[in-house]
Coordinates of C-alpha atoms and ligand atoms in Angstrom, one line a residue:
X24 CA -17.8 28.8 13.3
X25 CA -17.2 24.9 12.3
X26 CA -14.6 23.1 13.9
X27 CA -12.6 21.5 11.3
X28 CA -11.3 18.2 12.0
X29 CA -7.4 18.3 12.1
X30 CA -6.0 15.9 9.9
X31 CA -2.3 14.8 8.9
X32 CA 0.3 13.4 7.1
X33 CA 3.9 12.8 7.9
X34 CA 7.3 11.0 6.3
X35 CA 10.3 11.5 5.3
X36 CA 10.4 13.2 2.4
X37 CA 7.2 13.9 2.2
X38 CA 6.8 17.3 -0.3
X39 CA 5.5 14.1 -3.0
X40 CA 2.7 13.4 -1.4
X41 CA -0.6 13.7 -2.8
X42 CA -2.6 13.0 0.6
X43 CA -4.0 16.6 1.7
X44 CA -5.3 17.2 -2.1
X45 CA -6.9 13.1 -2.0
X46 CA -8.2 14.1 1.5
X47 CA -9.6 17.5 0.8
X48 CA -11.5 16.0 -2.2
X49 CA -13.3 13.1 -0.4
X50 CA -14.3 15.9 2.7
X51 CA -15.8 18.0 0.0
X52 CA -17.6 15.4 -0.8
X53 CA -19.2 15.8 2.6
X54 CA -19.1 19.5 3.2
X55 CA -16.4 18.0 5.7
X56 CA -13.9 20.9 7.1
X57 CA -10.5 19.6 7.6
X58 CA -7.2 21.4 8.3
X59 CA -5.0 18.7 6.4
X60 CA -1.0 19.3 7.6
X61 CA 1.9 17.7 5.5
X62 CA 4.8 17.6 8.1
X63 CA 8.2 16.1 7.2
X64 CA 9.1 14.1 10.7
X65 CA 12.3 11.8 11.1
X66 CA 11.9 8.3 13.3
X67 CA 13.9 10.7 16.5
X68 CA 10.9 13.3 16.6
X69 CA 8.1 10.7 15.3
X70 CA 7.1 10.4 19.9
X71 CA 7.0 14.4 20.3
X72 CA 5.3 15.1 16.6
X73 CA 2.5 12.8 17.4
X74 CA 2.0 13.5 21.3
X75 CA 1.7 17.2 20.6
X76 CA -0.7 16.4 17.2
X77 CA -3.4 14.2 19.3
X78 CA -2.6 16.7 22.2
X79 CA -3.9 19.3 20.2
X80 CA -6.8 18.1 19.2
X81 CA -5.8 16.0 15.8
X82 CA -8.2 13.4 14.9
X83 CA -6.0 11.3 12.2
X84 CA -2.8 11.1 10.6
X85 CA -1.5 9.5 7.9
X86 CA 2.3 7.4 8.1
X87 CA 4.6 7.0 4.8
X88 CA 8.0 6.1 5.2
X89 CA 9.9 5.8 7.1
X90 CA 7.9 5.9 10.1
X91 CA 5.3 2.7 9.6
X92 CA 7.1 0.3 11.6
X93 CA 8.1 2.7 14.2
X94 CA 4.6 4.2 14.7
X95 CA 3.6 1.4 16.0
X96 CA 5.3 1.9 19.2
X97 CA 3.0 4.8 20.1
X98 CA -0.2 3.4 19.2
X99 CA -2.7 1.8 22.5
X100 CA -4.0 -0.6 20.2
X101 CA -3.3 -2.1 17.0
X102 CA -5.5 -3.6 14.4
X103 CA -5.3 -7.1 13.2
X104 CA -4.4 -5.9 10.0
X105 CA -1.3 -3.4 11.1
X106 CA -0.2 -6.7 13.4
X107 CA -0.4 -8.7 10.9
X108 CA 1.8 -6.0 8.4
X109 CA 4.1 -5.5 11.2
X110 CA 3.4 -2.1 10.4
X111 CA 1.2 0.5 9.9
X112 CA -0.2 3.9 7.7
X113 CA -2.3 5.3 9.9
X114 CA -3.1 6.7 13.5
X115 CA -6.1 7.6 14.8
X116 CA -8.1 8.9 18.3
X117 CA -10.9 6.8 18.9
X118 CA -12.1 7.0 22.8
X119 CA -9.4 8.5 23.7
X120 CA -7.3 6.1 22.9
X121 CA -4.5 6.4 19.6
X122 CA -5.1 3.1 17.3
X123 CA -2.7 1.8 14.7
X124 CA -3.9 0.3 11.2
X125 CA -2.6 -0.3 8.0
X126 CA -5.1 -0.2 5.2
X127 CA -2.5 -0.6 2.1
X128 CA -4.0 -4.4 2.0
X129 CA -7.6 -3.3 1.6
X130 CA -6.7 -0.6 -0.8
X131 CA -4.9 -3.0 -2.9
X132 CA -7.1 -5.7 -3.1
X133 CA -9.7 -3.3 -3.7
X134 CA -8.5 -1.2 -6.4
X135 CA -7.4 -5.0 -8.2
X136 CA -11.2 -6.6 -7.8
X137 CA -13.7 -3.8 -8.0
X138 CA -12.0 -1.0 -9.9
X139 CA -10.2 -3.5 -12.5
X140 CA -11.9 -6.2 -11.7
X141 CA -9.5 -8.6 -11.2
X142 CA -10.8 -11.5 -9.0
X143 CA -7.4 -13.2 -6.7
X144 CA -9.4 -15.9 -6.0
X145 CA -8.0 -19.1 -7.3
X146 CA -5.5 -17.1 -9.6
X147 CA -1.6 -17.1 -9.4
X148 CA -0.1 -14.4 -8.2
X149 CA 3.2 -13.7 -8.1
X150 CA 5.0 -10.8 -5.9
X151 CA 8.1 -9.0 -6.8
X152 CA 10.3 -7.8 -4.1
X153 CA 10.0 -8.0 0.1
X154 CA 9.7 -5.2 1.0
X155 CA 7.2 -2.6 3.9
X156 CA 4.7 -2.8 0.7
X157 CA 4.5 -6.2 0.3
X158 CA 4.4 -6.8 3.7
X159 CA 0.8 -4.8 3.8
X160 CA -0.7 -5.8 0.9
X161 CA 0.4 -10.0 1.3
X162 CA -2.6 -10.8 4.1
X163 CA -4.9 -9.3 2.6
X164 CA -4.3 -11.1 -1.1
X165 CA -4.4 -14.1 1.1
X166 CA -7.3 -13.1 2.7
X167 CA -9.0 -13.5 -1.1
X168 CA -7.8 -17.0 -1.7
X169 CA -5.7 -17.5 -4.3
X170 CA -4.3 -20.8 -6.0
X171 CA -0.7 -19.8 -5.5
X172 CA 1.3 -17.1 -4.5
X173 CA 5.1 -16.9 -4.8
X174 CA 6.8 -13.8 -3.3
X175 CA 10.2 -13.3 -5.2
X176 CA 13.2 -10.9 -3.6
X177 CA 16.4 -10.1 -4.5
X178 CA 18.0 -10.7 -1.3
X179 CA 17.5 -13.6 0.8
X180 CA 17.8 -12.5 4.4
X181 CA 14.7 -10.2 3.5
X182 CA 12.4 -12.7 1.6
X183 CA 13.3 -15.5 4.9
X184 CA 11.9 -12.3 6.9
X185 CA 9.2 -12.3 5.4
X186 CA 8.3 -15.6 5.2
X187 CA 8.9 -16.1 9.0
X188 CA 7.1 -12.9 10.0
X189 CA 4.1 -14.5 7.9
X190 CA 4.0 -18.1 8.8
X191 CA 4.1 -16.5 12.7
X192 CA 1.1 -14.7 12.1
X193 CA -1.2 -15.0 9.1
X194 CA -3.3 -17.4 8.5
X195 CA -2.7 -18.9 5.2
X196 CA -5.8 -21.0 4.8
X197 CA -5.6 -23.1 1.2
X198 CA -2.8 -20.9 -0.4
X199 CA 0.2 -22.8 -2.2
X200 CA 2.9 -20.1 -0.9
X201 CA 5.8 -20.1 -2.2
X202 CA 9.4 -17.5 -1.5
X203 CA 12.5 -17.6 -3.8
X204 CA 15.2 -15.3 -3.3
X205 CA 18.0 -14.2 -6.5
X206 CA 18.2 -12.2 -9.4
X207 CA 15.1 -11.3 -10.6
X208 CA 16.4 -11.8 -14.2
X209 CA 17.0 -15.2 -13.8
X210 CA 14.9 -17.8 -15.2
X211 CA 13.8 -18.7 -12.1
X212 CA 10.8 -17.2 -12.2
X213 CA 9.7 -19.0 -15.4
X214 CA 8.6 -22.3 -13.4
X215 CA 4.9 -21.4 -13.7
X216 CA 2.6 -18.7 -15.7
X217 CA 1.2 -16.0 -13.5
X218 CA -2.7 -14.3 -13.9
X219 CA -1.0 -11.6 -11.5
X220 CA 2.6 -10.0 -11.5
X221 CA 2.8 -7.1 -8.7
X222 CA 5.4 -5.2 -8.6
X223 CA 6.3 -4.1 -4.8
X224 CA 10.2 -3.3 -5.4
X225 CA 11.0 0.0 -5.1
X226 CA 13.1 0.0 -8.3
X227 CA 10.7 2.4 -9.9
X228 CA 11.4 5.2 -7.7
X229 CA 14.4 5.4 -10.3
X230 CA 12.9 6.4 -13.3
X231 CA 13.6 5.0 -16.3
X232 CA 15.4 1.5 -14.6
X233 CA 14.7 -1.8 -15.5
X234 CA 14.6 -5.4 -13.3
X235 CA 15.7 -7.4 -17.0
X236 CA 12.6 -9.5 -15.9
X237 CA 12.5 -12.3 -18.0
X238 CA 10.4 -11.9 -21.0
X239 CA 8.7 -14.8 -21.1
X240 CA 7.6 -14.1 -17.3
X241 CA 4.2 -12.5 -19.1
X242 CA 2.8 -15.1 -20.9
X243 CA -0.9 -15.5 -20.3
X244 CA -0.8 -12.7 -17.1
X245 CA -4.0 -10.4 -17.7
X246 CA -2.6 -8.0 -15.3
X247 CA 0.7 -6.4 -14.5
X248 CA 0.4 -4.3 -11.5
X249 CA 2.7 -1.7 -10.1
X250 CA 2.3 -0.4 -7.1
X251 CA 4.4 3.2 -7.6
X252 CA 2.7 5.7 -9.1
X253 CA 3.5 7.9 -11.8
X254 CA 2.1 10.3 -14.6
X255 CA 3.8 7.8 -17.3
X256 CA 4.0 4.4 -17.1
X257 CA 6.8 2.6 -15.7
X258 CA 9.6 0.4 -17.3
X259 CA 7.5 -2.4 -15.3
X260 CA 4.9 -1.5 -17.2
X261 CA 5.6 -0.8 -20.6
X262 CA 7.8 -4.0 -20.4
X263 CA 4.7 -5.8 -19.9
X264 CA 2.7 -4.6 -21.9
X265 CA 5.7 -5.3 -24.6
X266 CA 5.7 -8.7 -23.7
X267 CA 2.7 -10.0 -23.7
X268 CA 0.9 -8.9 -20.2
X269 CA -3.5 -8.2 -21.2
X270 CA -3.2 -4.7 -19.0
X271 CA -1.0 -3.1 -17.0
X272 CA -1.6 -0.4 -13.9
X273 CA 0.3 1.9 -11.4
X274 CA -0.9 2.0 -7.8
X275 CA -2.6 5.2 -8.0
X276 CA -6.2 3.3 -7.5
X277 CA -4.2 1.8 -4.1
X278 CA -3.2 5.2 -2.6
X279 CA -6.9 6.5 -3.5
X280 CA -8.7 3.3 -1.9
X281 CA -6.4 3.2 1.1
X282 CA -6.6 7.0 1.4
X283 CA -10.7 6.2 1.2
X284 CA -10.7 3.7 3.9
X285 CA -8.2 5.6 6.0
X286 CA -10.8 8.7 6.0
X287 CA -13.7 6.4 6.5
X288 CA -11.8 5.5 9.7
X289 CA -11.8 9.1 10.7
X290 CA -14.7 10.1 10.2
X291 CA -17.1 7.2 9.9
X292 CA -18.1 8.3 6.0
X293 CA -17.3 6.4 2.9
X294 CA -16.6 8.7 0.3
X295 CA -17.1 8.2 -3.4
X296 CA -13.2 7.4 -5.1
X297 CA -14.5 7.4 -8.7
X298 CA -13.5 10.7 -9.2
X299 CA -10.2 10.8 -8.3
X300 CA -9.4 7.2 -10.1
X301 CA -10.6 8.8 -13.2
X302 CA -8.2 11.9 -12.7
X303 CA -5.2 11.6 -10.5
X304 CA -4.0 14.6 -9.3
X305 CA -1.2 16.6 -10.6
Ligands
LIG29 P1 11.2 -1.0 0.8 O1 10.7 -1.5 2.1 O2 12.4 -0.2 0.7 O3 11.4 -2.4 -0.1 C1 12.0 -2.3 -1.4 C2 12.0 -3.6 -2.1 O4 12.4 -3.4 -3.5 C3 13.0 -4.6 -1.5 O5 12.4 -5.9 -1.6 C4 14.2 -4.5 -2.5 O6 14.9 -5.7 -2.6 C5 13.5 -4.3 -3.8 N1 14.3 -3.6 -4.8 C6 14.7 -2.3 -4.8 N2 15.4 -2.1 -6.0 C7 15.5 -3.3 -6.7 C8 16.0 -3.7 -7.9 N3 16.7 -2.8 -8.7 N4 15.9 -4.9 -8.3 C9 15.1 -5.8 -7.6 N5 14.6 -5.5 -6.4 C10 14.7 -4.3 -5.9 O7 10.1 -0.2 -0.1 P2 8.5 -0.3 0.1 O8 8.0 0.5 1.2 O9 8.2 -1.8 0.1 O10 7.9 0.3 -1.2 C11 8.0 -0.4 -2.5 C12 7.2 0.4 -3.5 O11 5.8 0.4 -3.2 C13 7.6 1.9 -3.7 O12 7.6 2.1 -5.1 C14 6.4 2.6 -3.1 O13 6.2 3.9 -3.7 C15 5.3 1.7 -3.4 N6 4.1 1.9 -2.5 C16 2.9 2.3 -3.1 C17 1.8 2.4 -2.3 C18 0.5 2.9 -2.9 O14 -0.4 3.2 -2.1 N7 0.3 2.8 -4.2 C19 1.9 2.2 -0.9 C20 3.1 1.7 -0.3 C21 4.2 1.6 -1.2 P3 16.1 -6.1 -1.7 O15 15.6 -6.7 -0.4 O16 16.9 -7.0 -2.5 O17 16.8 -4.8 -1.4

């Protein structure tokens, strides 16, 4: 009988997540057999969880919050990219050995440029909120060269994180970057036009809230980009759309991509995502 590759993914909560169906689709794909286990684990049992998983034979597992910064402890090596994140969303044996990575960046910046292609290069971007997301998805935007970049948050402390976790580490080659910190309804964020809005907060995990953003904030952006996901589109979203943003997306093309190059890392295959961005899962 085939050994089937023991896979994982763990959080807290973690009923929501659509990993073991994403998974399961791109092994068919491959006439891969997986065993794909969706554990809830709190930060005090994250050490035990994933010595007995790797003990026992488990190849991969994915990391959602609130267990992306932790994991990192119990990794033996860590990618560039999870280093330069400060975190990461996913674990994996390789030679013996468990290594971090974090491939929300590449997922990103994929799903923008070749699914909706949407090129960063030279564009203005701007970034709402500080947060774990836009901690993983900032190096690799820089990585694609923008014109200028400003990363706005609603609390100062966490956008100065940010900024000094960044200028430590990444390498922010001919990028204007810019942090404010305040209201994100305040015209502040009216000093220049954006090609690009992402939204990173977390404010639409509450459905049906708004940010107030200003309404002018749209004005010649040809993409509005959220990275939660949802069956409907998000206040972000539809107030985009409403004023004045080309097109407007959720992040469901990012959990795909970086789902994609998580299992690539697992297996060494590159499955096909075209599927699944067609028809998310319900
Ligand atoms: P987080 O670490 O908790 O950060 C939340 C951020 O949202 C903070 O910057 C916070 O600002 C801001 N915020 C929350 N409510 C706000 C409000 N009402 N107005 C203005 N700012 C607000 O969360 P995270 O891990 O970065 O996740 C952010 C989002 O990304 C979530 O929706 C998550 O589902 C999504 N995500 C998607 C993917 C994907 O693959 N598509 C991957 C990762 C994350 P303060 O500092 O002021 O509190």
């Amino acid at each position: 009988m085939d050994k089937k590759l023991k896979l994982a993914v763990i959080g807290k909560p973690i009923t929501h997540s659509k990993s073991p169906k994403i998974h399961q689709d791109f092994a068919n794909q491959f006439d891969e057999k997986i065993e794909f286990r969706k554990d809830e684990v709190a930060p005090d049992k994250l050490e035990t969880w994933l010595a007995d998983f790797f003990k026992d034979g488990g190849k991969g597992v994915s990391i959602t919050l609130p267990l992306k910064e932790a994991a990192l402890k119990y990794a033996d090596e860590i990618s560039d990219r999870a280093r330069l994140a400060s975190a990461c969303n996913v674990i994996y044996a390789k030679d013996e050995k468990l290594i971090a990575d974090c491939t929300d960046g590449v997922g990103l910046t994929k799903d923008l440029e070749e699914n909706l292609k949407v090129s960063l290069k030279d564009k203005k971007i701007l970034i709402l909120g500080a947060g774990g997301a836009a901690r993983g998805i900032i190096p690799s935007i820089i990585e694609k060269n923008p014109a200028r970049l400003k990363i706005a948050n609603r609390t100062e402390s966490k956008a100065l994180l940010l900024k000094e976790n960044l200028e430590s580490k990444v390498n922010l080659n001919e990028t204007d970057i810019i942090f404010e910190a305040g209201d994100l309804s305040d015209d502040f964020l009216l000093d220049d036009s954006y090609d690009l809005v992402i939204n990173s907060t977390s404010v639409s995990t509450q459905v049906g809230e708004s940010m107030g953003l200003p309404k002018a904030l749209y004005s010649g952006t040809k993409l509005a980009y959220d990275l939660f996901y949802s069956a409907e589109k998000t206040v972000f979203m539809q107030e985009a759309l409403e004023n004045g943003a080309e097109k407007v997306s959720d992040g469901w093309g990012m959990l795909v991509e970086q789902g994609a190059e998580s299992f690539r890392l697992w297996t060494n295959l590159i499955p096909d995502t075209s599927r699944l961005l067609e028809k998310p899962i319900d």
